[in-house]
Amino acid sequence: MAIDLPAPQVREEPPVVAPRRVSRQIRVGDVLVGGDAPISVQSMTTTQTTNVNATLQQIAQLTAAGCDIVRVAVPSQDDAEALPEIAKHSQIPVIADIHFNPRYVFAAIDAGCAAVRVNPGNIKAFDDKVADIAKAATDAGVSLRIGVNAGSLDKRLLAKYGSATPEALVESALWEASLFEEVGFRDFKISVKHHDPVVMIKAYQQLAAACDYPLHLGVTEAGPAFQGTIKSATAFGALLSQGIGDTIRVSLSADPVEEVKVGTKILESLNLRPRKLEIVSCPSCGRAQVDVYTLAEKVTAGLEGLTVPLRVAVMGCVVNGPGEAREADLGVASGNGKGQIFVHGEVIKTVKEADIVETLIEEALRMADSMEESGSPEVSVH
């Protein structure tokens, strides 16, 4: 039987730590980057670009995970020849990643890619090609990323600074930016990536103070999933909390879908992207009277893929449990082998511990269906 409960209070606009840095706005296909545009999440395919079907399949997986922009590697002529088909059929804008050979830049533009990433540190005679690249990009309506990396910094700057310092990274980026400015081209974003989050943070802080171009954040070679997640969350959190950053890519030695998931959660955690499913659960604590770890894991697994903004609290003791459960959209306060189920602060039923997971999943899915239909969840009681 369905009953009406008091309508949930309208939530105020979630606060952010700091206002966004004012930057120019560019276009990457149909995605705006910079200015007042939402911060976008990027990733990169791990397939051989020449394998068009596999690459498009992975792009589809990334798109489903919430990726806004995807980059593909173009190390050879065969890869360049695969770009037109990939750019044509990708659901999201494709960026061609170019190193060493400037002619692939022109091939990517001709192929219909939304943007091209150029690494000035390892493209031979890159500076001599700036005017031609700018003209080709302008004619095609294509934007660029000046992507400076600590591992491929120009040898002249390494000699000057002794290592890939923040100052060296920024000088490289601004020098290349100035060459494009000289020919009237400004449709680009900049990145200054480093494997050390501290160096990376300082580099982006200096770059943000020195120009108004949109900035692409990334910790390069961040490592395996756990380590890379920590590095990226630390660095991105420090910069985004200062308003610095217009688009991000989490670099992990893992499935690129995981990069998108981590990047999305970082933005959601800082209220820079609308939150979807959020599980609030107890930490390790001797007060817990139920197996809250297992409960939280099972509820999370059962609600995987839920896209509505729903906060679910899975609590295991009487100290914080009732309060957290009342504050959530849906929650359980557990103890003594049973759990009270809350919906928008109201207790709707009490169930045995063995039934908590099933009940929470049922109510969450019912609320999600109702929210998608009318924006106002209906609650069932039995």
GROMACS .gro file of C-alpha atoms in nm:
model
  382
    1MET     CA    1   0.000   0.000   0.000
    2ALA     CA    2   0.135   0.341  -0.090
    3ILE     CA    3   0.104   0.628   0.155
    4ASP     CA    4   0.198   0.991   0.128
    5LEU     CA    5   0.470   1.118   0.356
    6PRO     CA    6   0.556   1.486   0.405
    7ALA     CA    7   0.736   1.615   0.099
    8PRO     CA    8   1.112   1.641   0.146
    9GLN     CA    9   1.248   1.986   0.205
   10VAL     CA   10   1.389   2.154  -0.101
   11ARG     CA   11   1.765   2.148  -0.071
   12GLU     CA   12   1.951   2.471  -0.117
   13GLU     CA   13   2.214   2.503  -0.385
   14PRO     CA   14   2.508   2.305  -0.247
   15PRO     CA   15   2.800   2.523  -0.136
   16VAL     CA   16   3.138   2.512  -0.307
   17VAL     CA   17   3.473   2.578  -0.144
   18ALA     CA   18   3.566   2.869  -0.370
   19PRO     CA   19   3.437   3.043  -0.682
   20ARG     CA   20   3.576   2.924  -1.015
   21ARG     CA   21   3.876   3.104  -1.157
   22VAL     CA   22   3.771   3.326  -1.447
   23SER     CA   23   3.899   3.171  -1.768
   24ARG     CA   24   3.843   3.193  -2.140
   25GLN     CA   25   3.597   2.947  -2.288
   26ILE     CA   26   3.674   2.712  -2.574
   27ARG     CA   27   3.479   2.441  -2.749
   28VAL     CA   28   3.575   2.075  -2.776
   29GLY     CA   29   3.315   1.947  -3.017
   30ASP     CA   30   2.983   2.009  -2.845
   31VAL     CA   31   3.144   2.036  -2.498
   32LEU     CA   32   3.231   2.380  -2.364
   33VAL     CA   33   3.546   2.406  -2.152
   34GLY     CA   34   3.629   2.702  -1.933
   35GLY     CA   35   3.430   3.009  -1.842
   36ASP     CA   36   3.112   2.909  -1.662
   37ALA     CA   37   3.090   2.567  -1.828
   38PRO     CA   38   3.070   2.263  -1.598
   39ILE     CA   39   3.401   2.095  -1.526
   40SER     CA   40   3.425   1.805  -1.770
   41VAL     CA   41   3.569   1.459  -1.713
   42GLN     CA   42   3.806   1.308  -1.968
   43SER     CA   43   3.971   0.972  -2.020
   44MET     CA   44   4.184   0.800  -2.283
   45THR     CA   45   4.131   0.477  -2.469
   46THR     CA   46   4.368   0.188  -2.407
   47THR     CA   47   4.289   0.007  -2.730
   48GLN     CA   48   4.498   0.013  -3.045
   49THR     CA   49   4.355   0.308  -3.236
   50THR     CA   50   4.387   0.109  -3.556
   51ASN     CA   51   4.131  -0.134  -3.414
   52VAL     CA   52   3.837   0.093  -3.484
   53ASN     CA   53   3.567  -0.140  -3.351
   54ALA     CA   54   3.746  -0.205  -3.022
   55THR     CA   55   3.818   0.165  -2.980
   56LEU     CA   56   3.458   0.265  -3.045
   57GLN     CA   57   3.338  -0.006  -2.806
   58GLN     CA   58   3.560   0.131  -2.531
   59ILE     CA   59   3.445   0.485  -2.606
   60ALA     CA   60   3.086   0.364  -2.565
   61GLN     CA   61   3.176   0.215  -2.225
   62LEU     CA   62   3.341   0.541  -2.119
   63THR     CA   63   3.041   0.740  -2.238
   64ALA     CA   64   2.807   0.519  -2.034
   65ALA     CA   65   3.026   0.577  -1.728
   66GLY     CA   66   2.989   0.956  -1.764
   67CYS     CA   67   3.294   1.052  -1.968
   68ASP     CA   68   3.251   1.386  -2.146
   69ILE     CA   69   3.557   1.388  -2.374
   70VAL     CA   70   3.783   1.103  -2.488
   71ARG     CA   71   4.141   1.103  -2.614
   72VAL     CA   72   4.291   0.849  -2.852
   73ALA     CA   73   4.659   0.787  -2.922
   74VAL     CA   74   4.798   0.860  -3.270
   75PRO     CA   75   5.157   0.728  -3.277
   76SER     CA   76   5.155   0.613  -3.642
   77GLN     CA   77   5.016   0.679  -3.987
   78ASP     CA   78   4.785   0.379  -3.952
   79ASP     CA   79   4.638   0.534  -3.637
   80ALA     CA   80   4.589   0.864  -3.817
   81GLU     CA   81   4.403   0.684  -4.095
   82ALA     CA   82   4.165   0.530  -3.839
   83LEU     CA   83   4.063   0.868  -3.696
   84PRO     CA   84   3.787   0.965  -3.945
   85GLU     CA   85   3.579   0.656  -3.863
   86ILE     CA   86   3.634   0.696  -3.488
   87ALA     CA   87   3.551   1.068  -3.488
   88LYS     CA   88   3.240   1.006  -3.697
   89HIS     CA   89   3.091   0.734  -3.476
   90SER     CA   90   3.201   0.838  -3.126
   91GLN     CA   91   2.917   0.957  -2.902
   92ILE     CA   92   3.146   1.211  -2.733
   93PRO     CA   93   3.412   1.450  -2.869
   94VAL     CA   94   3.739   1.284  -2.968
   95ILE     CA   95   4.079   1.439  -2.903
   96ALA     CA   96   4.377   1.311  -3.102
   97ASP     CA   97   4.691   1.270  -2.891
   98ILE     CA   98   4.993   1.371  -3.100
   99HIS     CA   99   5.360   1.324  -3.022
  100PHE     CA  100   5.679   1.345  -3.229
  101ASN     CA  101   5.531   1.397  -3.576
  102PRO     CA  102   5.351   1.726  -3.654
  103ARG     CA  103   5.190   1.595  -3.972
  104TYR     CA  104   4.956   1.384  -3.762
  105VAL     CA  105   4.820   1.709  -3.618
  106PHE     CA  106   4.694   1.804  -3.962
  107ALA     CA  107   4.567   1.451  -4.024
  108ALA     CA  108   4.364   1.466  -3.702
  109ILE     CA  109   4.214   1.801  -3.794
  110ASP     CA  110   4.123   1.673  -4.140
  111ALA     CA  111   3.973   1.359  -3.982
  112GLY     CA  112   3.713   1.560  -3.794
  113CYS     CA  113   3.853   1.525  -3.443
  114ALA     CA  114   3.706   1.778  -3.201
  115ALA     CA  115   4.047   1.877  -3.069
  116VAL     CA  116   4.415   1.790  -3.084
  117ARG     CA  117   4.657   1.752  -2.795
  118VAL     CA  118   5.009   1.858  -2.886
  119ASN     CA  119   5.316   1.798  -2.673
  120PRO     CA  120   5.565   2.074  -2.761
  121GLY     CA  121   5.842   1.899  -2.570
  122ASN     CA  122   5.870   1.608  -2.812
  123ILE     CA  123   5.736   1.728  -3.148
  124LYS     CA  124   6.029   1.798  -3.376
  125ALA     CA  125   6.041   2.156  -3.503
  126PHE     CA  126   5.700   2.216  -3.344
  127ASP     CA  127   5.751   2.590  -3.308
  128ASP     CA  128   5.801   2.623  -3.685
  129LYS     CA  129   5.460   2.462  -3.745
  130VAL     CA  130   5.255   2.680  -3.510
  131ALA     CA  131   5.122   2.918  -3.776
  132ASP     CA  132   5.015   2.634  -4.005
  133ILE     CA  133   4.856   2.440  -3.718
  134ALA     CA  134   4.670   2.751  -3.601
  135LYS     CA  135   4.531   2.816  -3.949
  136ALA     CA  136   4.421   2.457  -4.000
  137ALA     CA  137   4.255   2.447  -3.657
  138THR     CA  138   4.081   2.780  -3.713
  139ASP     CA  139   3.949   2.676  -4.054
  140ALA     CA  140   3.811   2.351  -3.910
  141GLY     CA  141   3.679   2.497  -3.584
  142VAL     CA  142   3.908   2.269  -3.386
  143SER     CA  143   4.060   2.356  -3.049
  144LEU     CA  144   4.398   2.245  -2.914
  145ARG     CA  145   4.553   2.144  -2.585
  146ILE     CA  146   4.908   2.248  -2.514
  147GLY     CA  147   5.003   1.947  -2.305
  148VAL     CA  148   5.329   1.988  -2.116
  149ASN     CA  149   5.457   1.680  -1.931
  150ALA     CA  150   5.740   1.647  -1.683
  151GLY     CA  151   5.863   1.333  -1.859
  152SER     CA  152   5.897   1.499  -2.198
  153LEU     CA  153   6.004   1.851  -2.115
  154ASP     CA  154   6.214   2.040  -2.366
  155LYS     CA  155   6.582   1.969  -2.303
  156ARG     CA  156   6.660   2.341  -2.302
  157LEU     CA  157   6.433   2.392  -2.004
  158LEU     CA  158   6.572   2.088  -1.825
  159ALA     CA  159   6.917   2.236  -1.867
  160LYS     CA  160   6.799   2.575  -1.741
  161TYR     CA  161   6.614   2.450  -1.430
  162GLY     CA  162   6.793   2.122  -1.362
  163SER     CA  163   6.467   1.925  -1.344
  164ALA     CA  164   6.099   1.949  -1.428
  165THR     CA  165   6.023   2.216  -1.168
  166PRO     CA  166   5.691   2.401  -1.156
  167GLU     CA  167   5.865   2.701  -1.310
  168ALA     CA  168   6.001   2.490  -1.597
  169LEU     CA  169   5.660   2.342  -1.674
  170VAL     CA  170   5.492   2.681  -1.670
  171GLU     CA  171   5.761   2.845  -1.883
  172SER     CA  172   5.722   2.574  -2.146
  173ALA     CA  173   5.344   2.616  -2.156
  174LEU     CA  174   5.347   2.993  -2.169
  175TRP     CA  175   5.614   2.999  -2.439
  176GLU     CA  176   5.405   2.781  -2.666
  177ALA     CA  177   5.094   2.982  -2.583
  178SER     CA  178   5.274   3.299  -2.685
  179LEU     CA  179   5.359   3.152  -3.026
  180PHE     CA  180   4.992   3.079  -3.092
  181GLU     CA  181   4.898   3.423  -2.964
  182GLU     CA  182   5.138   3.581  -3.212
  183VAL     CA  183   4.933   3.435  -3.498
  184GLY     CA  184   4.601   3.526  -3.335
  185PHE     CA  185   4.500   3.179  -3.217
  186ARG     CA  186   4.366   3.139  -2.863
  187ASP     CA  187   4.132   2.841  -2.882
  188PHE     CA  188   4.336   2.617  -2.657
  189LYS     CA  189   4.358   2.487  -2.306
  190ILE     CA  190   4.679   2.410  -2.120
  191SER     CA  191   4.804   2.131  -1.896
  192VAL     CA  192   5.127   2.107  -1.697
  193LYS     CA  193   5.133   1.752  -1.564
  194HIS     CA  194   5.376   1.598  -1.320
  195HIS     CA  195   5.379   1.266  -1.133
  196ASP     CA  196   5.433   1.444  -0.799
  197PRO     CA  197   5.108   1.604  -0.675
  198VAL     CA  198   5.296   1.878  -0.488
  199VAL     CA  199   5.493   1.986  -0.795
  200MET     CA  200   5.180   1.959  -1.007
  201ILE     CA  201   4.977   2.175  -0.768
  202LYS     CA  202   5.242   2.447  -0.761
  203ALA     CA  203   5.272   2.444  -1.139
  204TYR     CA  204   4.898   2.490  -1.191
  205GLN     CA  205   4.882   2.762  -0.926
  206GLN     CA  206   5.155   2.955  -1.108
  207LEU     CA  207   4.994   2.896  -1.446
  208ALA     CA  208   4.651   3.006  -1.321
  209ALA     CA  209   4.802   3.331  -1.198
  210ALA     CA  210   4.985   3.396  -1.525
  211CYS     CA  211   4.709   3.344  -1.785
  212ASP     CA  212   4.336   3.315  -1.838
  213TYR     CA  213   4.335   3.003  -2.055
  214PRO     CA  214   4.122   2.707  -1.942
  215LEU     CA  215   4.328   2.447  -1.758
  216HIS     CA  216   4.319   2.070  -1.796
  217LEU     CA  217   4.418   1.905  -1.467
  218GLY     CA  218   4.608   1.581  -1.445
  219VAL     CA  219   4.866   1.397  -1.235
  220THR     CA  220   5.060   1.204  -1.496
  221GLU     CA  221   5.183   0.849  -1.435
  222ALA     CA  222   4.982   0.850  -1.113
  223GLY     CA  223   5.016   0.473  -1.074
  224PRO     CA  224   4.787   0.177  -1.000
  225ALA     CA  225   4.424   0.233  -0.908
  226PHE     CA  226   4.459   0.290  -0.533
  227GLN     CA  227   4.772   0.504  -0.545
  228GLY     CA  228   4.658   0.695  -0.851
  229THR     CA  229   4.320   0.768  -0.698
  230ILE     CA  230   4.480   0.910  -0.384
  231LYS     CA  231   4.728   1.123  -0.581
  232SER     CA  232   4.462   1.257  -0.814
  233ALA     CA  233   4.207   1.325  -0.541
  234THR     CA  234   4.470   1.508  -0.335
  235ALA     CA  235   4.595   1.722  -0.623
  236PHE     CA  236   4.257   1.791  -0.781
  237GLY     CA  237   4.099   1.864  -0.445
  238ALA     CA  238   4.370   2.120  -0.362
  239LEU     CA  239   4.332   2.298  -0.697
  240LEU     CA  240   3.957   2.273  -0.746
  241SER     CA  241   3.902   2.404  -0.392
  242GLN     CA  242   4.087   2.717  -0.510
  243GLY     CA  243   3.868   2.743  -0.818
  244ILE     CA  244   4.147   2.620  -1.047
  245GLY     CA  245   4.059   2.366  -1.316
  246ASP     CA  246   3.817   2.345  -1.609
  247THR     CA  247   3.848   1.983  -1.718
  248ILE     CA  248   4.014   1.681  -1.555
  249ARG     CA  249   4.161   1.343  -1.637
  250VAL     CA  250   4.245   1.091  -1.366
  251SER     CA  251   4.539   0.882  -1.493
  252LEU     CA  252   4.532   0.526  -1.359
  253SER     CA  253   4.705   0.202  -1.452
  254ALA     CA  254   4.359   0.048  -1.470
  255ASP     CA  255   4.051   0.021  -1.685
  256PRO     CA  256   3.979   0.376  -1.812
  257VAL     CA  257   3.620   0.343  -1.693
  258GLU     CA  258   3.766   0.356  -1.341
  259GLU     CA  259   3.930   0.687  -1.431
  260VAL     CA  260   3.589   0.829  -1.517
  261LYS     CA  261   3.431   0.696  -1.198
  262VAL     CA  262   3.705   0.847  -0.981
  263GLY     CA  263   3.699   1.180  -1.163
  264THR     CA  264   3.323   1.202  -1.137
  265LYS     CA  265   3.326   1.127  -0.765
  266ILE     CA  266   3.594   1.390  -0.703
  267LEU     CA  267   3.376   1.653  -0.867
  268GLU     CA  268   3.064   1.532  -0.685
  269SER     CA  269   3.246   1.539  -0.351
  270LEU     CA  270   3.330   1.908  -0.404
  271ASN     CA  271   2.976   1.990  -0.525
  272LEU     CA  272   3.118   2.070  -0.867
  273ARG     CA  273   2.892   1.811  -1.031
  274PRO     CA  274   2.543   1.711  -0.914
  275ARG     CA  275   2.564   1.417  -0.678
  276LYS     CA  276   2.393   1.094  -0.779
  277LEU     CA  277   2.387   0.792  -0.550
  278GLU     CA  278   2.574   0.857  -0.226
  279ILE     CA  279   2.619   0.593   0.043
  280VAL     CA  280   2.672   0.722   0.396
  281SER     CA  281   2.794   0.446   0.626
  282CYS     CA  282   2.971   0.395   0.957
  283PRO     CA  283   3.349   0.379   0.979
  284SER     CA  284   3.524   0.107   1.178
  285CYS     CA  285   3.394   0.139   1.533
  286GLY     CA  286   3.343  -0.088   1.832
  287ARG     CA  287   2.995   0.058   1.890
  288ALA     CA  288   2.846  -0.111   1.584
  289GLN     CA  289   2.587  -0.371   1.676
  290VAL     CA  290   2.548  -0.516   1.325
  291ASP     CA  291   2.787  -0.608   1.045
  292VAL     CA  292   2.773  -0.262   0.891
  293TYR     CA  293   3.061  -0.329   0.647
  294THR     CA  294   2.874  -0.613   0.480
  295LEU     CA  295   2.548  -0.420   0.483
  296ALA     CA  296   2.707  -0.117   0.314
  297GLU     CA  297   2.886  -0.328   0.053
  298LYS     CA  298   2.571  -0.522  -0.037
  299VAL     CA  299   2.358  -0.208  -0.060
  300THR     CA  300   2.621  -0.039  -0.276
  301ALA     CA  301   2.639  -0.339  -0.508
  302GLY     CA  302   2.262  -0.365  -0.528
  303LEU     CA  303   2.224   0.000  -0.628
  304GLU     CA  304   2.515   0.017  -0.872
  305GLY     CA  305   2.422   0.219  -1.176
  306LEU     CA  306   2.153   0.425  -1.002
  307THR     CA  307   2.164   0.774  -1.152
  308VAL     CA  308   1.914   0.970  -0.942
  309PRO     CA  309   2.041   1.200  -0.663
  310LEU     CA  310   1.977   0.974  -0.365
  311ARG     CA  311   2.160   0.970  -0.032
  312VAL     CA  312   2.137   0.635   0.147
  313ALA     CA  313   2.262   0.601   0.506
  314VAL     CA  314   2.364   0.258   0.635
  315MET     CA  315   2.429   0.303   1.006
  316GLY     CA  316   2.518   0.049   1.271
  317CYS     CA  317   2.492   0.206   1.616
  318VAL     CA  318   2.265   0.423   1.829
  319VAL     CA  319   2.511   0.714   1.863
  320ASN     CA  320   2.507   0.862   1.510
  321GLY     CA  321   2.275   0.615   1.340
  322PRO     CA  322   1.932   0.772   1.394
  323GLY     CA  323   2.057   1.123   1.315
  324GLU     CA  324   2.233   1.023   0.994
  325ALA     CA  325   1.940   0.806   0.886
  326ARG     CA  326   1.699   1.097   0.936
  327GLU     CA  327   1.920   1.335   0.735
  328ALA     CA  328   1.945   1.098   0.438
  329ASP     CA  329   1.679   1.045   0.173
  330LEU     CA  330   1.672   0.680   0.278
  331GLY     CA  331   1.846   0.523   0.572
  332VAL     CA  332   1.864   0.253   0.833
  333ALA     CA  333   1.959   0.285   1.198
  334SER     CA  334   2.059  -0.065   1.310
  335GLY     CA  335   2.104  -0.234   1.644
  336ASN     CA  336   2.009  -0.541   1.846
  337GLY     CA  337   1.944  -0.749   1.538
  338LYS     CA  338   1.701  -0.514   1.368
  339GLY     CA  339   1.689  -0.187   1.181
  340GLN     CA  340   1.460   0.113   1.160
  341ILE     CA  341   1.406   0.226   0.802
  342PHE     CA  342   1.382   0.603   0.752
  343VAL     CA  343   1.258   0.790   0.445
  344HIS     CA  344   1.307   1.167   0.454
  345GLY     CA  345   1.333   1.165   0.831
  346GLU     CA  346   1.028   0.946   0.895
  347VAL     CA  347   1.041   0.588   1.026
  348ILE     CA  348   0.839   0.377   0.784
  349LYS     CA  349   0.910   0.031   0.925
  350THR     CA  350   1.132  -0.182   1.144
  351VAL     CA  351   1.284  -0.497   0.993
  352LYS     CA  352   1.506  -0.783   1.103
  353GLU     CA  353   1.879  -0.747   1.036
  354ALA     CA  354   1.858  -1.021   0.772
  355ASP     CA  355   1.604  -0.811   0.579
  356ILE     CA  356   1.781  -0.474   0.594
  357VAL     CA  357   1.967  -0.498   0.262
  358GLU     CA  358   1.668  -0.622   0.064
  359THR     CA  359   1.443  -0.356   0.218
  360LEU     CA  360   1.682  -0.070   0.149
  361ILE     CA  361   1.736  -0.179  -0.211
  362GLU     CA  362   1.361  -0.217  -0.269
  363GLU     CA  363   1.283   0.125  -0.123
  364ALA     CA  364   1.573   0.292  -0.309
  365LEU     CA  365   1.465   0.150  -0.644
  366ARG     CA  366   1.103   0.244  -0.575
  367MET     CA  367   1.206   0.599  -0.483
  368ALA     CA  368   1.430   0.622  -0.789
  369ASP     CA  369   1.146   0.516  -1.020
  370SER     CA  370   0.915   0.770  -0.860
  371MET     CA  371   1.175   1.049  -0.882
  372GLU     CA  372   1.234   0.978  -1.249
  373GLU     CA  373   0.860   0.989  -1.318
  374SER     CA  374   0.752   1.283  -1.109
  375GLY     CA  375   1.047   1.417  -0.912
  376SER     CA  376   0.868   1.329  -0.584
  377PRO     CA  377   0.940   0.982  -0.442
  378GLU     CA  378   0.651   0.770  -0.322
  379VAL     CA  379   0.714   0.547  -0.023
  380SER     CA  380   0.558   0.205   0.034
  381VAL     CA  381   0.495   0.048   0.371
  382HIS     CA  382   0.375  -0.303   0.447
   0.00000   0.00000   0.00000
